[in-house]
GROMACS .gro file of N, CA and C in nm:
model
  351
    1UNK      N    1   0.858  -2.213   0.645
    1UNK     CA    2   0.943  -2.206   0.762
    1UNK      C    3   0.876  -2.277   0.879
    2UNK      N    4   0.736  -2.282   0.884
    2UNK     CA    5   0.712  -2.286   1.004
    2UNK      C    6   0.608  -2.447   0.987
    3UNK      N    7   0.643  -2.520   0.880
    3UNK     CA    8   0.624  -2.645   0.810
    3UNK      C    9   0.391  -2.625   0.765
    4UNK      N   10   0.400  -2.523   0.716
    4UNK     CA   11   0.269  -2.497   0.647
    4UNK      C   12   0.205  -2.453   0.763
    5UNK      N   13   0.256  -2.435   0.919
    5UNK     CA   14   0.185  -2.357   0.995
    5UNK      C   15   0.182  -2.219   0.996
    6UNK      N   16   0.078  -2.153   1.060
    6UNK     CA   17   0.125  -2.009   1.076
    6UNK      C   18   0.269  -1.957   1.191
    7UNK      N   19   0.298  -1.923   1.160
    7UNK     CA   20   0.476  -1.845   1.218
    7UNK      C   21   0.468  -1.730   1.215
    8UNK      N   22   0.491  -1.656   1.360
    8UNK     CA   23   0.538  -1.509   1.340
    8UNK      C   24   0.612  -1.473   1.479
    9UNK      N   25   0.734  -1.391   1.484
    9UNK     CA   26   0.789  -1.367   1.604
    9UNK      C   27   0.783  -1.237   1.599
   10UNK      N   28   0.791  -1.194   1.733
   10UNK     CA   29   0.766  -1.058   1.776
   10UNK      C   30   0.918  -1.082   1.906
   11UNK      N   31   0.981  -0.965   1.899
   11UNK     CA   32   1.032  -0.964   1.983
   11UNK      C   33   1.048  -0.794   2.068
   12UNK      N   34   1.042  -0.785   2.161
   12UNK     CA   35   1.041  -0.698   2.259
   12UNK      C   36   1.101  -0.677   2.405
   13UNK      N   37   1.094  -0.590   2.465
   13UNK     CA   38   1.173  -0.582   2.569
   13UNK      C   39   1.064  -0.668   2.709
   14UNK      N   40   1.179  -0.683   2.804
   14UNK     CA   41   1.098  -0.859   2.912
   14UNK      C   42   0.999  -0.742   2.936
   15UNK      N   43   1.035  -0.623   2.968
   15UNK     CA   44   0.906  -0.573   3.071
   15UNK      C   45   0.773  -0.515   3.046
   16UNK      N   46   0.793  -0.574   2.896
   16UNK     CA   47   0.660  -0.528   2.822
   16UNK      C   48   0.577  -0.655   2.849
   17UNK      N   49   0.627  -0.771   2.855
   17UNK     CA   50   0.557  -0.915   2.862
   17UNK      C   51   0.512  -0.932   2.940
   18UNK      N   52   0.349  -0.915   2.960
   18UNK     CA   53   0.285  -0.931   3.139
   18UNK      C   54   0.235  -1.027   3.094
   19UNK      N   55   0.202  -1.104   3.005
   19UNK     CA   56   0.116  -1.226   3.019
   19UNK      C   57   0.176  -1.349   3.075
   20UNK      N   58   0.099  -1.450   3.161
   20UNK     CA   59   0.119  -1.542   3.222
   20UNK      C   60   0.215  -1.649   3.152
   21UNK      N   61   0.283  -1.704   3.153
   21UNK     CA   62   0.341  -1.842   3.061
   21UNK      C   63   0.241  -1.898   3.030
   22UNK      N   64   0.247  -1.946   2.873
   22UNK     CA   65   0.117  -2.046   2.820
   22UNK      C   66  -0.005  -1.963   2.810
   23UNK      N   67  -0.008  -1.843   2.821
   23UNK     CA   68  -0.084  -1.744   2.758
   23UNK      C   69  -0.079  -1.667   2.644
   24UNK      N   70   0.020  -1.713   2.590
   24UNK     CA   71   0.110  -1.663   2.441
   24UNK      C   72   0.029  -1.781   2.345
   25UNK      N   73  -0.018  -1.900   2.373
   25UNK     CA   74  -0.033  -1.944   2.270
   25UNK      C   75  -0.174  -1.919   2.198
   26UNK      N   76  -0.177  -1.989   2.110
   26UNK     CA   77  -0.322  -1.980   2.028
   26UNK      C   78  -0.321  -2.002   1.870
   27UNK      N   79  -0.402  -2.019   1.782
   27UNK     CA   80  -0.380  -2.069   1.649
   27UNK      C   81  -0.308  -1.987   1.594
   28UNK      N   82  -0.298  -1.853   1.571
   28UNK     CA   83  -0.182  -1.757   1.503
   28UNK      C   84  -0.111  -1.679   1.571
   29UNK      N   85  -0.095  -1.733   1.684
   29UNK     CA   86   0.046  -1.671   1.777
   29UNK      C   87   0.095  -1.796   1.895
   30UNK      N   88   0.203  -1.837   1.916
   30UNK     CA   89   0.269  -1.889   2.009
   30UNK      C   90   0.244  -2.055   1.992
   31UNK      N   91   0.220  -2.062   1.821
   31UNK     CA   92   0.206  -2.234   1.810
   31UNK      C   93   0.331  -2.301   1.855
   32UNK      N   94   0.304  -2.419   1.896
   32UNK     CA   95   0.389  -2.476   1.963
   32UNK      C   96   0.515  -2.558   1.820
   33UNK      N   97   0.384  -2.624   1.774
   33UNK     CA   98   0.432  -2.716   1.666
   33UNK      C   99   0.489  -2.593   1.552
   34UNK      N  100   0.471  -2.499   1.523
   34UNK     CA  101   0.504  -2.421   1.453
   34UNK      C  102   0.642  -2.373   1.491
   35UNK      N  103   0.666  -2.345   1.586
   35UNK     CA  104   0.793  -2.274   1.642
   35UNK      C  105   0.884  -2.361   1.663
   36UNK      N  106   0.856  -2.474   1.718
   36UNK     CA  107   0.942  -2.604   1.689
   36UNK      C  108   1.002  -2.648   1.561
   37UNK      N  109   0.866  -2.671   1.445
   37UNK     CA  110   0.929  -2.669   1.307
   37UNK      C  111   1.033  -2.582   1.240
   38UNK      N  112   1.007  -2.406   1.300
   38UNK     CA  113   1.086  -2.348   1.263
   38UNK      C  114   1.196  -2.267   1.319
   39UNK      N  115   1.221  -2.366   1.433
   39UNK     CA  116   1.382  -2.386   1.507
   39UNK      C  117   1.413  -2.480   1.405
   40UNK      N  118   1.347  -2.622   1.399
   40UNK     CA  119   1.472  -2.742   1.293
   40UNK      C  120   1.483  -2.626   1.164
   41UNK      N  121   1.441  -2.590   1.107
   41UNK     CA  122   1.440  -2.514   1.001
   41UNK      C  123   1.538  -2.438   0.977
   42UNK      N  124   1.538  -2.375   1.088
   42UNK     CA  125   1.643  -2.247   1.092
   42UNK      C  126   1.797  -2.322   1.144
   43UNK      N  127   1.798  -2.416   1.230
   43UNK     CA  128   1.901  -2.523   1.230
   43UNK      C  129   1.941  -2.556   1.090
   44UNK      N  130   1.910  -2.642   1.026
   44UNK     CA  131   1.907  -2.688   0.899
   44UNK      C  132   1.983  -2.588   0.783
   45UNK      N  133   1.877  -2.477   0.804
   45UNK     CA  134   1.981  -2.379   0.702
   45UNK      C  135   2.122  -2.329   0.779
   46UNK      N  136   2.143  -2.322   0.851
   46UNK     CA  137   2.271  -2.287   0.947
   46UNK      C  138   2.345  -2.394   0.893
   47UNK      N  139   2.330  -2.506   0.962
   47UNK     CA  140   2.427  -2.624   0.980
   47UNK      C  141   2.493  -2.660   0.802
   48UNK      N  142   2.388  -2.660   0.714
   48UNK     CA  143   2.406  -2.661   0.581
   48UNK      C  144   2.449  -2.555   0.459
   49UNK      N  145   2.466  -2.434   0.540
   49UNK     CA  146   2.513  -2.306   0.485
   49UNK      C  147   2.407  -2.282   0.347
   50UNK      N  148   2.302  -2.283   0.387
   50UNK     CA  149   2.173  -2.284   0.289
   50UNK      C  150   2.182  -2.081   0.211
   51UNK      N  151   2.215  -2.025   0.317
   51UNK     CA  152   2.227  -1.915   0.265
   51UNK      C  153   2.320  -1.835   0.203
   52UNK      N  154   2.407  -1.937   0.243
   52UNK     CA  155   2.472  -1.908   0.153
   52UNK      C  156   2.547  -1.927   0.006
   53UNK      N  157   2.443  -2.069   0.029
   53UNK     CA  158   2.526  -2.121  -0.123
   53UNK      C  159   2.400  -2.061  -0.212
   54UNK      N  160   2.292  -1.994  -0.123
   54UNK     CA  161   2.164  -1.944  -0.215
   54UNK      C  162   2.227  -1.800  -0.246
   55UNK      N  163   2.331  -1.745  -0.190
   55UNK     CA  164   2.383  -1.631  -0.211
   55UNK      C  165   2.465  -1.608  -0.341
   56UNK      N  166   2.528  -1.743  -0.370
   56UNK     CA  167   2.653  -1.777  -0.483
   56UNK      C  168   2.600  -1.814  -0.567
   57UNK      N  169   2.447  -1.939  -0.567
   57UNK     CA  170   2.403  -1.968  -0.716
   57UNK      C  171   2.269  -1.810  -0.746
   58UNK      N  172   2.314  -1.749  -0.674
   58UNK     CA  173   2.223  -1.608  -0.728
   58UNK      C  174   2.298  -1.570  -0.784
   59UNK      N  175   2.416  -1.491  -0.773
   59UNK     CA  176   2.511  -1.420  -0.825
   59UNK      C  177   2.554  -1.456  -0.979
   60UNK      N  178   2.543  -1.610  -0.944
   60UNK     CA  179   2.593  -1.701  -1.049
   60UNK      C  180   2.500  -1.669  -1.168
   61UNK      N  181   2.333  -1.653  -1.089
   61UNK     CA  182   2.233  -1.692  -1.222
   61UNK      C  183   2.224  -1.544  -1.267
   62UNK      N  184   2.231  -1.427  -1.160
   62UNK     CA  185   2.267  -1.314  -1.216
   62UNK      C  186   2.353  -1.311  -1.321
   63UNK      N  187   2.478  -1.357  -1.276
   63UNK     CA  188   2.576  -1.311  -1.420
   63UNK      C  189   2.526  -1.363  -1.569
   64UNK      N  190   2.508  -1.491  -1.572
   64UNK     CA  191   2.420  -1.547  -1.698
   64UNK      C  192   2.355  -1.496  -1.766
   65UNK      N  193   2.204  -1.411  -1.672
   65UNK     CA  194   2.112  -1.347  -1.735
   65UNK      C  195   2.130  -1.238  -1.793
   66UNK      N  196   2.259  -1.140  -1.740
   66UNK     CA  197   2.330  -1.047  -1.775
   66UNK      C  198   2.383  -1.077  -1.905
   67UNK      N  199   2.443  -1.191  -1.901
   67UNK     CA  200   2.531  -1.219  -1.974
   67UNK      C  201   2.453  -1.256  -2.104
   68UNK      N  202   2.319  -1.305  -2.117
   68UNK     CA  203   2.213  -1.335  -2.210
   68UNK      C  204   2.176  -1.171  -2.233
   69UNK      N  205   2.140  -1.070  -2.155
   69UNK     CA  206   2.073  -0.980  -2.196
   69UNK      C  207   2.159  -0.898  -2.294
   70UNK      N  208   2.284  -0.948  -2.318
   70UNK     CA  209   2.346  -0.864  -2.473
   70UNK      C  210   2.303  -0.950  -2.555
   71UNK      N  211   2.271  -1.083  -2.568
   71UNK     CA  212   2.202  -1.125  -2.677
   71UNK      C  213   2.038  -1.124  -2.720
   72UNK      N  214   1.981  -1.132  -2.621
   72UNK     CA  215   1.835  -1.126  -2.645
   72UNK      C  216   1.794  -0.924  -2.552
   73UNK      N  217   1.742  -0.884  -2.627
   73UNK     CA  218   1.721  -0.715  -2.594
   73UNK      C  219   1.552  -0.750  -2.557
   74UNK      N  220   1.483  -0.884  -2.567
   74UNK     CA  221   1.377  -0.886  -2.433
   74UNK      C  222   1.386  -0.869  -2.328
   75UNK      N  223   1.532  -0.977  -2.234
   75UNK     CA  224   1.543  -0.902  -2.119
   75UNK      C  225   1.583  -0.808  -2.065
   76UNK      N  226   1.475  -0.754  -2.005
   76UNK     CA  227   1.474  -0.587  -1.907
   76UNK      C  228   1.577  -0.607  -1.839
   77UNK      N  229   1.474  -0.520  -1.717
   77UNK     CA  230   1.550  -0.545  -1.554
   77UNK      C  231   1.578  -0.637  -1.557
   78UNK      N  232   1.720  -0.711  -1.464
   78UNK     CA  233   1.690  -0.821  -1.408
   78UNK      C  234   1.742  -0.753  -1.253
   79UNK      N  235   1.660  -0.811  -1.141
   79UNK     CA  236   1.675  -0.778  -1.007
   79UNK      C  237   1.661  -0.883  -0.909
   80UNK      N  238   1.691  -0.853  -0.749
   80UNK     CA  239   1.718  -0.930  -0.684
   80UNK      C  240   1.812  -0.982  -0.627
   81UNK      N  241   1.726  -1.070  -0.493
   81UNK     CA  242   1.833  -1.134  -0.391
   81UNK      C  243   1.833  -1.243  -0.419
   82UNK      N  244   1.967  -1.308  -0.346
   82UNK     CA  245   1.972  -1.471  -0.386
   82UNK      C  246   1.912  -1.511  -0.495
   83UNK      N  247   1.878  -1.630  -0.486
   83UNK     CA  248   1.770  -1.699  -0.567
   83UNK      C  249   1.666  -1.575  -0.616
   84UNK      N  250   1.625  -1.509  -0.558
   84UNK     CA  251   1.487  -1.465  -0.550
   84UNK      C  252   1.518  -1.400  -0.670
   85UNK      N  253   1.497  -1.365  -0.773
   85UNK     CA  254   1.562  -1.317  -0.904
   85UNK      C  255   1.416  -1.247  -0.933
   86UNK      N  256   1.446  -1.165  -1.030
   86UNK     CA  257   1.304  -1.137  -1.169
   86UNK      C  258   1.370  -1.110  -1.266
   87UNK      N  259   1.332  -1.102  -1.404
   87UNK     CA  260   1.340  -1.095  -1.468
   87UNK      C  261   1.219  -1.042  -1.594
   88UNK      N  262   1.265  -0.883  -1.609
   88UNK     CA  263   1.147  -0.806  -1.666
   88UNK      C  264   1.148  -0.843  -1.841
   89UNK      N  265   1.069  -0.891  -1.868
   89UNK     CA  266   1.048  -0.931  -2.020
   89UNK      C  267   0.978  -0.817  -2.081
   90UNK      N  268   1.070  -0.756  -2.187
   90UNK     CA  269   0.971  -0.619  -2.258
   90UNK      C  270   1.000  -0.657  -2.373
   91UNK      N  271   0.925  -0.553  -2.456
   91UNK     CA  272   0.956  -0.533  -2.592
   91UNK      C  273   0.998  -0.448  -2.652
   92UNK      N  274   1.148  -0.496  -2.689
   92UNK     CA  275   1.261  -0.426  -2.748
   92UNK      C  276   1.202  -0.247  -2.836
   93UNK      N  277   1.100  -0.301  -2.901
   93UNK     CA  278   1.040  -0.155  -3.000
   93UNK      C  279   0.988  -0.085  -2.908
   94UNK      N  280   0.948  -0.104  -2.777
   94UNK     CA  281   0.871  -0.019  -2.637
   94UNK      C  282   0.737   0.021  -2.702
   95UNK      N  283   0.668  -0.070  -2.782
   95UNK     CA  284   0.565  -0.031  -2.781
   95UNK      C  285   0.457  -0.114  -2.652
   96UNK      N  286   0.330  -0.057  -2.647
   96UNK     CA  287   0.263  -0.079  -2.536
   96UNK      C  288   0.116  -0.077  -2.543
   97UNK      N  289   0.055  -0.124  -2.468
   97UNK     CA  290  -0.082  -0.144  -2.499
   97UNK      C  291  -0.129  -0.038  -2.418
   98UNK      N  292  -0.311  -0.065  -2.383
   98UNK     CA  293  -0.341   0.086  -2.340
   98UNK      C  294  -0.334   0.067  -2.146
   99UNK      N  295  -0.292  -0.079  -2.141
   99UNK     CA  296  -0.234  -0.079  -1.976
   99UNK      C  297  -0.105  -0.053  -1.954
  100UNK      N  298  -0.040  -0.011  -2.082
  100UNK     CA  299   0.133  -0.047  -2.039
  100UNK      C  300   0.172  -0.134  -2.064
  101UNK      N  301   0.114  -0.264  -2.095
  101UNK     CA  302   0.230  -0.346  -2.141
  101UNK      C  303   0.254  -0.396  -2.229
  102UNK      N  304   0.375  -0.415  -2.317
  102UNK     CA  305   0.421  -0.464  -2.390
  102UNK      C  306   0.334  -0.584  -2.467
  103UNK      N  307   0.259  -0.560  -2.611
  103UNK     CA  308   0.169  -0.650  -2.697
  103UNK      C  309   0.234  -0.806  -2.676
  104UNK      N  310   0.338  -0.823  -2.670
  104UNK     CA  311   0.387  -0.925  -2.702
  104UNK      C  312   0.308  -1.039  -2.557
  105UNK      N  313   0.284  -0.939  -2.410
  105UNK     CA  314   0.179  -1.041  -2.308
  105UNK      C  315   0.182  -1.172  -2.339
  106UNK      N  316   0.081  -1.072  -2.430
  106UNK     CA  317  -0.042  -1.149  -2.425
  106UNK      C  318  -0.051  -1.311  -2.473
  107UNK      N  319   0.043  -1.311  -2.543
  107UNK     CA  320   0.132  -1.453  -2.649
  107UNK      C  321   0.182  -1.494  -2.578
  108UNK      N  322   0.263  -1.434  -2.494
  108UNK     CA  323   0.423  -1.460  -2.413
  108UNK      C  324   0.366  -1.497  -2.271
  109UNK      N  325   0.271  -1.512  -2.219
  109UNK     CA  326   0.233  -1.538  -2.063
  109UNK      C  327   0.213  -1.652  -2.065
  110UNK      N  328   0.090  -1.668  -2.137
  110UNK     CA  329   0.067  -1.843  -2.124
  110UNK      C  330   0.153  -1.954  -2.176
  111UNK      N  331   0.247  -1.916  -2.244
  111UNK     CA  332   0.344  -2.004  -2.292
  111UNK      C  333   0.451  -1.984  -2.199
  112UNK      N  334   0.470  -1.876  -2.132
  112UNK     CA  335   0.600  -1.881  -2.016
  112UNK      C  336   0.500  -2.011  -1.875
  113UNK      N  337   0.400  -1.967  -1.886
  113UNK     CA  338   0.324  -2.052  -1.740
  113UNK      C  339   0.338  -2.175  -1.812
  114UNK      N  340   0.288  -2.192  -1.958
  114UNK     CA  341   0.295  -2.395  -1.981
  114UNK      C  342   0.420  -2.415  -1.907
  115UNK      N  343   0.558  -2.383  -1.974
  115UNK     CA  344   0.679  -2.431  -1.965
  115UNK      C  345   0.729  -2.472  -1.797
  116UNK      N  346   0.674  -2.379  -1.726
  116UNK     CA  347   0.716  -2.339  -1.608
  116UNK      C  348   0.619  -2.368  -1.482
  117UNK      N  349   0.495  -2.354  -1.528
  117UNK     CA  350   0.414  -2.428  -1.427
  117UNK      C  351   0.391  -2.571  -1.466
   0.00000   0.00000   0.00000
């Protein structure tokens, strides 16, 4: 948001704000270049309805995965906003190792990261 700077807003009432103008800034509060980046930013998703078409291809990828989880009984949960999805991979027999999870891991991690990272 804040183009790889640090970003954070605080907002509060005026009469809490005694500091001088230009006393707000500093490397992790009141960057200049930061807050600028993430006005165009926040422009950008507005003007382009970013949130909402991230709202519709969620829903969308929701229904799918749903729609996969009567065929494959690996996928768990699936949860989430928008885009932001998960998708819990178990094993159908619920067996488990002595952390809890599902034997199959241990096989199944590094081959989900090749594909995907």
């Amino acid at each position: 948001m804040g183009g790889s700077l640090p970003l954070a807003v605080v907002v509060y009432r005026s009469w809490l704000d005694t500091w001088l103008p230009g006393a707000h800034a500093g490397t992790f509060r009141g960057n200049q270049m930061a807050m600028a980046t993430g006005s165009a930013v926040m422009r950008y998703l507005q003007e382009h309805n970013i949130c909402e078409h991230a709202t519709a291809m969620g829903a969308r990828l929701s229904r799918h995965l749903h729609a996969l989880q009567r065929d494959f009984p690996q996928l768990g949960d699936i949860r989430g906003r928008g885009l932001m999805l998960g998708v819990e991979l178990v094993d159908p027999a619920g067996t488990r190792d002595a952390q809890g999870h599902p034997p199959v891991f241990a096989r199944l991690a590094p081959l989900v990261q090749r594909e995907c990272l």
